[in-house]
N, CA, C and O atoms as a MOPAC input file, in Angstrom:
PM7 MOZYME 1SCF
protein

 N     95.45500 1    89.17400 1   119.68700 1
 C     96.76300 1    89.68300 1   119.33800 1
 C     97.32200 1    88.97100 1   118.10400 1
 O     97.89500 1    89.60700 1   117.22000 1
 N     97.15400 1    87.66600 1   118.05400 1
 C     97.65200 1    86.90200 1   116.90100 1
 C     96.93000 1    87.31800 1   115.63000 1
 O     97.53600 1    87.38700 1   114.56100 1
 N     95.63800 1    87.59500 1   115.74600 1
 C     94.88600 1    88.03500 1   114.57500 1
 C     95.45400 1    89.32800 1   114.01700 1
 O     95.58200 1    89.48100 1   112.80300 1
 N     95.79700 1    90.26400 1   114.90400 1
 C     96.36500 1    91.53400 1   114.46900 1
 C     97.71100 1    91.31100 1   113.79000 1
 O     97.99600 1    91.91900 1   112.75800 1
 N     98.53900 1    90.44400 1   114.36300 1
 C     99.85800 1    90.16400 1   113.78400 1
 C     99.71800 1    89.54300 1   112.39300 1
 O    100.46600 1    89.88900 1   111.47800 1
 N     98.77200 1    88.63900 1   112.23800 1
 C     98.54400 1    88.03700 1   110.92500 1
 C     98.00600 1    89.06400 1   109.94500 1
 O     98.37600 1    89.06300 1   108.77100 1
 N     97.14700 1    89.92400 1   110.41700 1
 C     96.51000 1    90.90900 1   109.55600 1
 C     97.50300 1    91.93500 1   109.02600 1
 O     97.34800 1    92.43700 1   107.91300 1
 N     98.51500 1    92.24300 1   109.81600 1
 C     99.47600 1    93.27200 1   109.40600 1
 C    100.79500 1    92.67700 1   108.91400 1
 O    101.73700 1    93.42500 1   108.65400 1
 N    100.88600 1    91.38400 1   108.78400 1
 C    102.14300 1    90.73400 1   108.38300 1
 C    102.65600 1    91.27400 1   107.05300 1
 O    103.85600 1    91.50400 1   106.90900 1
 N    101.78000 1    91.47700 1   106.09000 1
 C    102.21300 1    91.98800 1   104.78700 1
 C    102.81700 1    93.38500 1   104.92400 1
 O    103.78200 1    93.71200 1   104.23400 1
 N    102.26400 1    94.19800 1   105.79600 1
 C    102.79200 1    95.54900 1   106.00300 1
 C    104.21800 1    95.52700 1   106.54600 1
 O    104.98500 1    96.46400 1   106.32500 1
 N    104.56700 1    94.47000 1   107.24700 1
 C    105.89000 1    94.37500 1   107.85600 1
 C    106.88600 1    93.59600 1   107.00400 1
 O    108.01700 1    93.36200 1   107.42700 1
 N    106.47400 1    93.20200 1   105.82400 1
 C    107.32200 1    92.45600 1   104.89700 1
 C    108.10700 1    93.42200 1   104.02000 1
 O    107.58600 1    94.46200 1   103.61600 1
 N    109.35000 1    93.08300 1   103.72800 1
 C    110.17600 1    93.92400 1   102.85300 1
 C    109.51400 1    94.05800 1   101.48800 1
 O    109.00000 1    93.08500 1   100.93600 1
 N    109.53300 1    95.24900 1   100.96400 1
 C    108.89900 1    95.53100 1    99.67600 1
 C    109.42900 1    94.60400 1    98.58700 1
 O    108.66400 1    94.15700 1    97.73300 1
 N    110.72100 1    94.31300 1    98.60600 1
 C    111.31400 1    93.45600 1    97.58000 1
 C    110.81300 1    92.01400 1    97.66900 1
 O    110.87900 1    91.27700 1    96.68500 1
 N    110.31700 1    91.60700 1    98.83100 1
 C    109.78400 1    90.26400 1    98.99400 1
 C    108.33000 1    90.15200 1    98.54300 1
 O    107.78200 1    89.05200 1    98.46500 1
 N    107.71800 1    91.27600 1    98.25000 1
 C    106.32500 1    91.30400 1    97.80400 1
 C    106.23400 1    91.52100 1    96.30300 1
 O    105.44600 1    90.87000 1    95.61700 1
 N    107.04800 1    92.44200 1    95.79800 1
 C    106.98300 1    92.83000 1    94.38900 1
 C    108.27100 1    92.46200 1    93.67100 1
 O    109.36500 1    92.75100 1    94.15600 1
 N    108.14000 1    91.83100 1    92.52500 1
 C    109.33100 1    91.45500 1    91.76000 1
 C    110.00200 1    92.66100 1    91.11100 1
 O    111.14900 1    92.55600 1    90.67600 1
 N    109.32600 1    93.78900 1    91.03500 1
 C    109.89600 1    94.98700 1    90.42800 1
 C    110.66300 1    95.84000 1    91.44400 1
 O    111.23600 1    96.86600 1    91.07800 1
 N    110.67700 1    95.43200 1    92.69700 1
 C    111.33800 1    96.22600 1    93.73300 1
 C    112.59500 1    95.53000 1    94.25100 1
 O    112.64400 1    94.30400 1    94.35100 1
 N    113.60300 1    96.32500 1    94.57600 1
 C    114.78700 1    95.79600 1    95.24300 1
 C    114.97900 1    96.47700 1    96.59700 1
 O    116.06600 1    96.45100 1    97.17300 1
 N    113.90400 1    97.08500 1    97.08900 1
 C    113.90800 1    97.84400 1    98.33100 1
 C    113.63600 1    96.92200 1    99.52600 1
 O    112.63000 1    96.21200 1    99.54600 1
 N    114.52100 1    96.93400 1   100.50900 1
 C    114.36400 1    96.10300 1   101.69900 1
 C    113.49000 1    96.76900 1   102.76600 1
 O    113.25600 1    96.19100 1   103.82700 1
 N    113.01700 1    97.96700 1   102.48600 1
 C    112.16800 1    98.69100 1   103.42800 1
 C    110.84700 1    97.94000 1   103.61200 1
 O    110.27400 1    97.46500 1   102.63200 1
 N    110.35600 1    97.82500 1   104.84600 1
 C    109.04100 1    97.21500 1   105.05100 1
 C    107.97200 1    97.99500 1   104.27300 1
 O    108.05500 1    99.21400 1   104.12400 1
 N    106.99000 1    97.27500 1   103.79400 1
 C    105.95000 1    97.89600 1   102.97400 1
 C    105.30500 1    99.07400 1   103.68400 1
 O    105.06300 1   100.11300 1   103.06800 1
 N    105.02600 1    98.92500 1   104.97100 1
 C    104.39700 1    99.99900 1   105.74900 1
 C    105.22600 1   101.28400 1   105.65900 1
 O    104.67500 1   102.36300 1   105.44100 1
 N    106.53000 1   101.17200 1   105.82300 1
 C    107.41300 1   102.34900 1   105.79900 1
 C    107.52300 1   102.94100 1   104.40200 1
 O    107.54600 1   104.16200 1   104.24300 1
 N    107.59000 1   102.09200 1   103.40200 1
 C    107.68300 1   102.57600 1   102.02200 1
 C    106.42100 1   103.35300 1   101.64500 1
 O    106.49600 1   104.41100 1   101.01900 1
 N    105.26300 1   102.81800 1   102.03400 1
 C    104.00400 1   103.50800 1   101.73800 1
 C    103.90600 1   104.80100 1   102.52800 1
 O    103.49400 1   105.83000 1   101.99200 1
 N    104.28000 1   104.75300 1   103.79600 1
 C    104.24900 1   105.94900 1   104.65600 1
 C    105.10600 1   107.05500 1   104.03600 1
 O    104.65700 1   108.19400 1   103.90800 1
 N    106.33400 1   106.71800 1   103.65500 1
 C    107.24400 1   107.71100 1   103.07800 1
 C    106.67000 1   108.32400 1   101.80800 1
 O    106.76200 1   109.53400 1   101.60300 1
 N    106.08200 1   107.49800 1   100.96200 1
 C    105.51400 1   107.99200 1    99.70100 1
 C    104.34600 1   108.94400 1    99.95900 1
 O    104.23700 1   109.98800 1    99.31500 1
 N    103.47800 1   108.58300 1   100.89600 1
 C    102.33600 1   109.44900 1   101.21700 1
 C    102.82500 1   110.74900 1   101.84300 1
 O    102.31100 1   111.82100 1   101.52200 1
 N    103.80900 1   110.66800 1   102.73100 1
 C    104.34800 1   111.88900 1   103.34900 1
 C    104.91700 1   112.84000 1   102.29400 1
 O    104.72600 1   114.05300 1   102.37700 1
 N    105.61200 1   112.28500 1   101.30800 1
 C    106.16200 1   113.11200 1   100.23400 1
 C    105.05900 1   113.79600 1    99.44000 1
 O    105.19200 1   114.95400 1    99.04400 1
 N    103.98000 1   113.07900 1    99.21500 1
 C    102.92300 1   113.60900 1    98.35000 1
 C    102.01200 1   114.61500 1    99.04000 1
 O    101.29200 1   115.35200 1    98.36700 1
 N    102.02900 1   114.66000 1   100.37300 1
 C    101.12800 1   115.59600 1   101.05000 1
 C    101.86800 1   116.63100 1   101.89800 1
 O    101.37000 1   117.08000 1   102.93000 1
 N    103.03800 1   116.99200 1   101.45300 1
 C    103.83500 1   118.03700 1   102.11500 1
 C    104.14400 1   117.70100 1   103.57700 1
 O    104.16200 1   118.58600 1   104.43300 1
 N    104.38400 1   116.43800 1   103.85000 1
 C    104.77700 1   115.96000 1   105.17500 1
 C    103.74700 1   116.25500 1   106.25900 1
 O    104.09500 1   116.61100 1   107.38400 1
 N    102.47500 1   116.10100 1   105.90300 1
 C    101.38400 1   116.27400 1   106.84500 1
 C    101.17200 1   114.95000 1   107.57700 1
 O    100.56900 1   114.02300 1   107.03700 1
 N    101.66700 1   114.87100 1   108.79700 1
 C    101.61900 1   113.62600 1   109.56600 1
 C    100.18400 1   113.19700 1   109.85700 1
 O     99.87900 1   112.00500 1   109.80600 1
 N     99.30700 1   114.13500 1   110.15900 1
 C     97.92000 1   113.78100 1   110.46000 1
 C     97.23700 1   113.14000 1   109.25900 1
 O     96.55600 1   112.12400 1   109.40000 1
 N     97.41500 1   113.72300 1   108.08800 1
 C     96.80200 1   113.17000 1   106.88200 1
 C     97.39500 1   111.80500 1   106.54000 1
 O     96.67900 1   110.90700 1   106.09700 1
 N     98.68300 1   111.65300 1   106.74300 1
 C     99.34100 1   110.37500 1   106.46800 1
 C     98.85900 1   109.31100 1   107.44500 1
 O     98.60000 1   108.17600 1   107.04400 1
 N     98.73800 1   109.65900 1   108.70400 1
 C     98.24700 1   108.71400 1   109.71400 1
 C     96.83900 1   108.24700 1   109.38700 1
 O     96.50900 1   107.07300 1   109.55100 1
 N     96.02600 1   109.16200 1   108.92900 1
 C     94.64600 1   108.83800 1   108.55800 1
 C     94.62700 1   107.81600 1   107.41700 1
 O     93.86200 1   106.85200 1   107.45200 1
 N     95.45800 1   108.03200 1   106.42800 1
 C     95.51900 1   107.11300 1   105.29800 1
 C     96.13100 1   105.77700 1   105.72100 1
 O     95.65500 1   104.72000 1   105.30500 1
 N     97.17200 1   105.81400 1   106.53600 1
 C     97.85200 1   104.59300 1   106.97400 1
 C     96.93800 1   103.70700 1   107.81200 1
 O     97.05900 1   102.48300 1   107.76000 1
 N     96.04000 1   104.28700 1   108.57100 1
 C     95.10900 1   103.49900 1   109.38600 1
 C     94.25600 1   102.58700 1   108.51000 1
 O     93.88400 1   101.49400 1   108.93700 1
 N     93.95000 1   103.01300 1   107.31700 1
 C     93.13900 1   102.21100 1   106.38700 1
 C     93.88700 1   100.96300 1   105.93400 1
 O     93.26700 1    99.93400 1   105.66500 1
 N     95.20300 1   101.04300 1   105.84700 1
 C     96.00000 1    99.91400 1   105.36500 1
 C     95.84300 1    98.71100 1   106.28100 1
 O     95.82900 1    97.57400 1   105.81100 1
 N     95.72700 1    98.94500 1   107.57700 1
 C     95.63100 1    97.84900 1   108.53700 1
 C     94.30300 1    97.11500 1   108.44000 1
 O     94.19600 1    95.97800 1   108.89900 1
 N     93.30100 1    97.73500 1   107.85800 1
 C     91.99400 1    97.09700 1   107.70800 1
 C     91.83400 1    96.39700 1   106.36600 1
 O     90.83000 1    95.72200 1   106.13900 1
 N     92.80400 1    96.54600 1   105.47600 1
 C     92.71500 1    95.93200 1   104.14600 1
 C     93.15700 1    94.47200 1   104.19500 1
 O     94.03000 1    94.09500 1   104.97700 1
 N     92.53000 1    93.65800 1   103.33800 1
 C     93.03400 1    92.29500 1   103.18700 1
 C     94.29800 1    92.37100 1   102.33300 1
 O     94.58800 1    93.40100 1   101.72500 1
 N     95.04700 1    91.26500 1   102.29700 1
 C     96.34800 1    91.28000 1   101.62100 1
 C     96.25900 1    91.65700 1   100.14900 1
 O     97.10800 1    92.39900 1    99.65500 1
 N     95.25900 1    91.16700 1    99.44400 1
 C     95.17600 1    91.46900 1    98.00700 1
 C     94.85000 1    92.94000 1    97.76700 1
 O     95.40100 1    93.54900 1    96.85000 1
 N     93.96800 1    93.51600 1    98.57100 1
 C     93.65700 1    94.94700 1    98.43100 1
 C     94.85700 1    95.80400 1    98.81800 1
 O     95.14700 1    96.81200 1    98.17300 1
 N     95.54700 1    95.39600 1    99.87200 1
 C     96.72700 1    96.14200 1   100.31900 1
 C     97.81300 1    96.09900 1    99.25900 1
 O     98.43700 1    97.11700 1    98.96000 1
 N     98.03500 1    94.93100 1    98.69600 1
 C     99.07400 1    94.78600 1    97.67100 1
 C     98.74000 1    95.65300 1    96.45900 1
 O     99.62500 1    96.30100 1    95.90000 1
 N     97.47600 1    95.67100 1    96.05100 1
 C     97.06300 1    96.49200 1    94.90900 1
 C     97.24400 1    97.98300 1    95.22400 1
 O     97.72500 1    98.74000 1    94.38100 1
 N     96.86600 1    98.39600 1    96.41600 1
 C     97.01800 1    99.80500 1    96.81000 1
 C     98.48500 1   100.18900 1    96.87300 1
 O     98.86400 1   101.27700 1    96.44000 1
 N     99.30400 1    99.30800 1    97.40800 1
 C    100.73600 1    99.57500 1    97.51400 1
 C    101.37600 1    99.67700 1    96.13600 1
 O    102.19100 1   100.56600 1    95.88700 1
 N    101.00700 1    98.76700 1    95.24500 1
 C    101.58400 1    98.80100 1    93.91400 1
 C    101.20500 1   100.09100 1    93.18700 1
 O    102.03800 1   100.69700 1    92.51400 1
 N     99.95900 1   100.50100 1    93.32500 1
 C     99.50900 1   101.75600 1    92.69900 1
 C    100.27400 1   102.95400 1    93.27400 1
 O    100.63300 1   103.87900 1    92.54500 1
 N    100.51200 1   102.92600 1    94.54900 1
 C    101.19800 1   104.03100 1    95.22300 1
 C    102.69900 1   104.05400 1    94.93000 1
 O    103.27300 1   105.12200 1    94.71400 1
 N    103.32100 1   102.90600 1    94.92200 1
 C    104.77000 1   102.84500 1    94.87000 1
 C    105.37900 1   102.67500 1    93.47800 1
 O    106.52800 1   103.05600 1    93.25400 1
 N    104.62600 1   102.11400 1    92.55600 1
 C    105.21000 1   101.81000 1    91.26000 1
 C    105.22800 1   103.00900 1    90.35000 1
 O    105.69200 1   102.91500 1    89.21300 1

């Protein structure tokens, strides 16, 4: 359980605490989810599929993917 919490800690961090270009207090997971939902016509299944990959990424890969998606 602790491993999972450590692995997803970045996803639960406010976007503004990760990126100096953001002033958004939304957790990274929610910000990414919202952006993907907007881009795929609110297809929850497709968004869930993409979001599942985020939990398997290391912090540096996740941060790079998030920056590409959100910036």
